[in-house]
């Protein structure tokens, strides 16, 4: 009888037939002896189901039906999950080799409310472009204003999920960030200095689509967690997102980046170092 923990991975998907086969293969290819793979499809019409059927031998649960969005799909999958270690992997991302082995080792004993998060390899589809993003130093206070954790590289114990509760099904863009903030109040977080996943950017990538809804969700989360001063900085930076990033990039290219506090005097006078944080979170 295996003493390895049971790991449950939920894959939420909607019309990602172009990528989901690589996602599933990266999970199954881990070779983890006790794996529970759960695919929750929001009703794809692009052939996703055909791809999933090719892997049905390795999939524990597969549901395809309309849902309220990504958070709702993940919650639905987590209700089916019975694993000691839990995570979700979006259907355009992938795990790097030996990821499950690494996190299982770090999360032991799995009876405790714990979370581990590593770095990821950012990949821009169709471009000769990739970046290694290492996990930052863990800082619970900074999590209130920065999405510190790379979601595809984050895993936690069932004890932490049960203590924290489900994802906020009304959140569309900050569902992971908001849950991590809540979870940080219930368990120990550990940052792993290793790359665990591939985070893919492509034209259909949800976060890359931007939108006013994404901006508003971020501002509301920051205001709730960090207060009015921080949310004011985020609002003022958001109001200048059409021009501010290009202006700062131009100053950097010219070697004049220090002059940013003069060029954008009012913004920096009001918010100081908060400007950099807000820009990093609002910029995709």
Short mmCIF file of C-alpha atoms in Angstrom, two decimals:
data_model
loop_
_atom_site.label_atom_id
_atom_site.label_comp_id
_atom_site.label_asym_id
_atom_site.label_seq_id
_atom_site.Cartn_x
_atom_site.Cartn_y
_atom_site.Cartn_z
CA UNK A 1 0.00 0.00 0.00
CA UNK A 2 1.38 3.37 -1.03
CA UNK A 3 2.08 5.91 1.71
CA UNK A 4 2.25 8.78 -0.76
CA UNK A 5 -0.42 11.48 -0.30
CA UNK A 6 -3.34 11.57 -2.71
CA UNK A 7 -3.03 14.70 -4.89
CA UNK A 8 -6.17 16.17 -6.49
CA UNK A 9 -5.76 18.54 -9.45
CA UNK A 10 -8.81 20.39 -10.77
CA UNK A 11 -8.63 21.60 -14.38
CA UNK A 12 -11.27 24.26 -15.16
CA UNK A 13 -11.70 24.86 -18.88
CA UNK A 14 -13.82 26.58 -21.49
CA UNK A 15 -12.95 26.43 -25.19
CA UNK A 16 -9.25 25.77 -24.65
CA UNK A 17 -9.07 22.77 -26.96
CA UNK A 18 -5.90 24.16 -28.50
CA UNK A 19 -4.00 23.87 -25.22
CA UNK A 20 -5.73 21.44 -22.87
CA UNK A 21 -3.98 18.34 -24.20
CA UNK A 22 -0.62 19.75 -23.13
CA UNK A 23 -2.11 20.63 -19.74
CA UNK A 24 -3.46 17.13 -19.15
CA UNK A 25 -0.28 15.47 -20.41
CA UNK A 26 1.81 17.59 -18.05
CA UNK A 27 -0.28 16.40 -15.09
CA UNK A 28 -0.47 12.72 -16.03
CA UNK A 29 3.19 12.76 -17.06
CA UNK A 30 4.19 13.56 -13.48
CA UNK A 31 3.89 9.84 -12.85
CA UNK A 32 2.53 10.47 -9.36
CA UNK A 33 1.25 7.13 -8.01
CA UNK A 34 -1.85 8.57 -6.30
CA UNK A 35 -3.38 11.19 -8.57
CA UNK A 36 -6.97 12.40 -8.79
CA UNK A 37 -7.54 14.40 -11.97
CA UNK A 38 -10.79 16.35 -12.23
CA UNK A 39 -11.78 18.25 -15.39
CA UNK A 40 -14.63 20.76 -15.14
CA UNK A 41 -15.68 22.12 -18.54
CA UNK A 42 -18.06 25.05 -18.73
CA UNK A 43 -19.65 23.69 -21.91
CA UNK A 44 -16.96 24.03 -24.57
CA UNK A 45 -17.92 24.00 -28.24
CA UNK A 46 -14.43 23.87 -29.75
CA UNK A 47 -13.61 20.16 -29.54
CA UNK A 48 -12.29 20.22 -25.99
CA UNK A 49 -14.43 17.19 -25.19
CA UNK A 50 -12.75 15.16 -27.94
CA UNK A 51 -9.34 15.87 -26.44
CA UNK A 52 -10.52 15.06 -22.92
CA UNK A 53 -11.93 11.71 -24.04
CA UNK A 54 -8.46 10.65 -25.18
CA UNK A 55 -7.34 10.93 -21.55
CA UNK A 56 -10.44 9.53 -19.86
CA UNK A 57 -8.46 6.53 -18.62
CA UNK A 58 -6.51 8.88 -16.35
CA UNK A 59 -9.33 11.30 -15.43
CA UNK A 60 -11.27 10.60 -12.24
CA UNK A 61 -14.14 13.02 -12.87
CA UNK A 62 -15.21 14.89 -16.01
CA UNK A 63 -18.15 17.30 -16.06
CA UNK A 64 -19.18 19.44 -19.01
CA UNK A 65 -22.02 21.86 -18.31
CA UNK A 66 -22.59 25.62 -18.08
CA UNK A 67 -21.30 27.30 -14.93
CA UNK A 68 -20.98 30.77 -13.41
CA UNK A 69 -17.33 31.15 -14.37
CA UNK A 70 -13.89 29.92 -13.43
CA UNK A 71 -14.28 30.16 -9.65
CA UNK A 72 -17.58 28.28 -9.78
CA UNK A 73 -15.98 25.55 -11.92
CA UNK A 74 -13.06 25.19 -9.50
CA UNK A 75 -15.35 25.03 -6.49
CA UNK A 76 -17.37 22.35 -8.24
CA UNK A 77 -14.21 20.33 -8.82
CA UNK A 78 -12.96 20.80 -5.26
CA UNK A 79 -16.24 19.41 -3.91
CA UNK A 80 -15.47 16.21 -5.80
CA UNK A 81 -11.82 16.11 -4.73
CA UNK A 82 -10.75 13.72 -1.99
CA UNK A 83 -7.01 14.39 -2.04
CA UNK A 84 -4.66 15.25 0.82
CA UNK A 85 -3.05 17.92 -1.41
CA UNK A 86 -5.12 20.18 -3.65
CA UNK A 87 -4.54 22.57 -6.54
CA UNK A 88 -6.04 23.73 -9.78
CA UNK A 89 -4.30 24.14 -13.11
CA UNK A 90 -5.87 26.24 -15.83
CA UNK A 91 -6.22 24.51 -19.17
CA UNK A 92 -3.64 26.68 -20.92
CA UNK A 93 -0.89 26.16 -18.30
CA UNK A 94 1.40 23.19 -17.61
CA UNK A 95 3.40 21.60 -14.83
CA UNK A 96 7.13 21.18 -15.19
CA UNK A 97 8.58 17.68 -14.55
CA UNK A 98 8.69 16.38 -10.96
CA UNK A 99 6.49 19.21 -9.64
CA UNK A 100 4.12 16.96 -7.68
CA UNK A 101 7.03 15.11 -6.15
CA UNK A 102 8.58 18.37 -4.96
CA UNK A 103 5.45 19.84 -3.42
CA UNK A 104 4.44 16.60 -1.71
CA UNK A 105 7.79 16.53 0.02
CA UNK A 106 7.52 20.14 1.20
CA UNK A 107 3.88 19.94 2.34
CA UNK A 108 4.41 16.95 4.61
CA UNK A 109 2.82 16.39 7.04
CA UNK A 110 -0.30 16.87 4.93
CA UNK A 111 -2.57 16.91 7.98
CA UNK A 112 -1.50 20.49 8.75
CA UNK A 113 -2.98 23.63 7.07
CA UNK A 114 -0.07 24.51 4.81
CA UNK A 115 0.60 25.99 1.37
CA UNK A 116 3.64 25.92 -0.89
CA UNK A 117 4.24 28.13 -3.90
CA UNK A 118 7.10 28.17 -6.38
CA UNK A 119 8.19 30.10 -9.41
CA UNK A 120 7.04 29.64 -12.98
CA UNK A 121 8.26 29.91 -16.53
CA UNK A 122 6.27 32.61 -18.35
CA UNK A 123 5.80 31.68 -22.00
CA UNK A 124 4.42 33.94 -24.71
CA UNK A 125 2.70 31.75 -27.30
CA UNK A 126 3.91 32.33 -30.86
CA UNK A 127 6.83 34.51 -29.77
CA UNK A 128 10.48 33.75 -29.12
CA UNK A 129 9.97 35.02 -25.60
CA UNK A 130 10.06 33.43 -22.16
CA UNK A 131 10.99 34.55 -18.67
CA UNK A 132 11.76 32.74 -15.43
CA UNK A 133 9.73 34.20 -12.58
CA UNK A 134 11.07 33.08 -9.22
CA UNK A 135 8.84 33.01 -6.16
CA UNK A 136 9.33 36.17 -4.08
CA UNK A 137 9.99 36.25 -0.37
CA UNK A 138 6.83 35.49 1.57
CA UNK A 139 5.28 38.60 3.12
CA UNK A 140 1.73 38.37 4.46
CA UNK A 141 1.34 42.16 4.62
CA UNK A 142 2.54 42.64 1.04
CA UNK A 143 -0.05 40.11 -0.15
CA UNK A 144 -2.72 42.71 0.59
CA UNK A 145 -1.47 44.88 -2.29
CA UNK A 146 0.50 42.45 -4.48
CA UNK A 147 -0.48 39.14 -6.07
CA UNK A 148 2.69 37.49 -4.77
CA UNK A 149 1.87 33.87 -5.55
CA UNK A 150 2.00 32.32 -9.01
CA UNK A 151 -1.23 30.35 -9.06
CA UNK A 152 -0.13 27.45 -11.37
CA UNK A 153 2.79 26.83 -9.00
CA UNK A 154 0.74 26.84 -5.81
CA UNK A 155 -0.49 23.80 -3.83
CA UNK A 156 -2.06 23.39 -0.41
CA UNK A 157 -3.34 20.78 2.00
CA UNK A 158 -6.97 19.78 2.40
CA UNK A 159 -6.77 21.12 5.95
CA UNK A 160 -6.05 24.61 4.62
CA UNK A 161 -8.88 24.46 2.06
CA UNK A 162 -11.36 23.36 4.70
CA UNK A 163 -10.24 26.08 7.11
CA UNK A 164 -10.41 28.80 4.45
CA UNK A 165 -13.52 27.86 2.52
CA UNK A 166 -14.27 27.94 -1.20
CA UNK A 167 -13.30 30.53 -3.80
CA UNK A 168 -15.46 33.61 -4.12
CA UNK A 169 -17.62 32.66 -7.09
CA UNK A 170 -18.34 36.33 -7.84
CA UNK A 171 -14.65 37.04 -8.51
CA UNK A 172 -13.55 36.74 -12.11
CA UNK A 173 -9.97 38.05 -12.07
CA UNK A 174 -8.83 38.06 -8.41
CA UNK A 175 -10.29 34.69 -7.40
CA UNK A 176 -6.88 33.20 -6.60
CA UNK A 177 -5.39 36.32 -4.98
CA UNK A 178 -8.45 36.83 -2.76
CA UNK A 179 -8.40 33.17 -1.68
CA UNK A 180 -4.68 33.28 -0.87
CA UNK A 181 -5.26 36.30 1.38
CA UNK A 182 -7.96 34.43 3.29
CA UNK A 183 -5.89 31.25 3.42
CA UNK A 184 -2.86 33.12 4.81
CA UNK A 185 -4.85 33.68 8.01
CA UNK A 186 -5.30 29.95 8.57
CA UNK A 187 -2.01 28.25 7.75
CA UNK A 188 1.70 28.34 7.06
CA UNK A 189 2.93 29.52 3.64
CA UNK A 190 6.28 28.46 2.21
CA UNK A 191 7.91 29.79 -0.95
CA UNK A 192 9.91 27.24 -2.93
CA UNK A 193 12.96 28.49 -4.87
CA UNK A 194 12.18 26.29 -7.87
CA UNK A 195 10.22 26.64 -11.12
CA UNK A 196 7.13 24.42 -10.95
CA UNK A 197 4.92 25.41 -13.88
CA UNK A 198 4.60 27.08 -17.27
CA UNK A 199 2.31 30.10 -17.34
CA UNK A 200 1.20 30.72 -20.89
CA UNK A 201 0.24 34.06 -22.45
CA UNK A 202 -1.77 33.99 -25.67
CA UNK A 203 -4.48 36.08 -27.38
CA UNK A 204 -7.25 34.29 -25.50
CA UNK A 205 -5.52 34.51 -22.11
CA UNK A 206 -8.08 35.88 -19.65
CA UNK A 207 -5.85 38.24 -17.66
CA UNK A 208 -4.27 39.60 -20.83
CA UNK A 209 -7.68 40.76 -22.00
CA UNK A 210 -7.56 43.42 -19.32
CA UNK A 211 -10.97 45.11 -19.04
CA UNK A 212 -12.45 47.53 -16.56
CA UNK A 213 -13.82 44.60 -14.56
CA UNK A 214 -10.32 43.33 -13.82
CA UNK A 215 -9.21 46.80 -12.71
CA UNK A 216 -12.27 47.25 -10.50
CA UNK A 217 -11.87 43.85 -8.85
CA UNK A 218 -8.23 44.64 -8.01
CA UNK A 219 -9.08 48.06 -6.57
CA UNK A 220 -11.93 46.68 -4.46
CA UNK A 221 -9.71 43.90 -3.10
CA UNK A 222 -6.90 46.32 -2.23
CA UNK A 223 -9.32 48.73 -0.56
CA UNK A 224 -10.85 45.96 1.55
CA UNK A 225 -7.49 44.52 2.61
CA UNK A 226 -5.11 47.51 2.70
CA UNK A 227 -7.34 50.55 3.18
CA UNK A 228 -8.32 53.80 1.47
CA UNK A 229 -4.79 55.14 1.00
CA UNK A 230 -3.75 52.16 -1.08
CA UNK A 231 -6.98 52.03 -3.06
CA UNK A 232 -6.63 55.75 -3.91
CA UNK A 233 -3.19 55.04 -5.35
CA UNK A 234 -4.55 52.17 -7.41
CA UNK A 235 -7.44 54.31 -8.68
CA UNK A 236 -5.20 57.19 -9.71
CA UNK A 237 -2.73 54.89 -11.46
CA UNK A 238 -5.61 53.08 -13.19
CA UNK A 239 -6.88 56.41 -14.51
CA UNK A 240 -3.52 56.94 -16.25
CA UNK A 241 -2.89 53.43 -17.56
CA UNK A 242 -3.41 54.56 -21.16
CA UNK A 243 -0.28 56.75 -21.00
CA UNK A 244 1.69 56.10 -17.79
CA UNK A 245 3.37 52.77 -18.68
CA UNK A 246 4.58 54.06 -22.06
CA UNK A 247 5.88 57.26 -20.45
CA UNK A 248 7.84 55.38 -17.80
CA UNK A 249 9.22 52.95 -20.38
CA UNK A 250 10.39 55.87 -22.50
CA UNK A 251 12.14 57.50 -19.53
CA UNK A 252 13.82 54.18 -18.74
CA UNK A 253 15.11 53.80 -22.32
CA UNK A 254 16.51 57.35 -22.22
CA UNK A 255 18.24 56.72 -18.90
CA UNK A 256 16.00 59.30 -17.25
CA UNK A 257 13.91 57.03 -15.06
CA UNK A 258 14.75 59.01 -11.93
CA UNK A 259 12.96 61.97 -13.51
CA UNK A 260 9.63 60.13 -13.31
CA UNK A 261 8.75 61.90 -10.06
CA UNK A 262 9.09 65.23 -11.88
CA UNK A 263 7.37 64.20 -15.12
CA UNK A 264 4.46 62.74 -13.16
CA UNK A 265 4.80 65.07 -10.19
CA UNK A 266 1.20 65.08 -8.96
CA UNK A 267 0.87 61.30 -9.01
CA UNK A 268 4.11 60.66 -7.13
CA UNK A 269 3.49 63.53 -4.71
CA UNK A 270 0.18 61.98 -3.69
CA UNK A 271 1.21 58.33 -3.57
CA UNK A 272 5.01 57.97 -3.60
CA UNK A 273 6.20 54.35 -3.70
CA UNK A 274 2.63 53.07 -3.93
CA UNK A 275 2.67 54.06 -7.62
CA UNK A 276 5.17 51.34 -8.50
CA UNK A 277 3.15 48.69 -6.69
CA UNK A 278 -0.14 49.74 -8.27
CA UNK A 279 1.39 49.83 -11.73
CA UNK A 280 2.87 46.34 -11.32
CA UNK A 281 -0.53 44.91 -10.39
CA UNK A 282 -2.65 46.75 -12.94
CA UNK A 283 -0.29 46.24 -15.85
CA UNK A 284 -0.59 42.95 -17.74
#
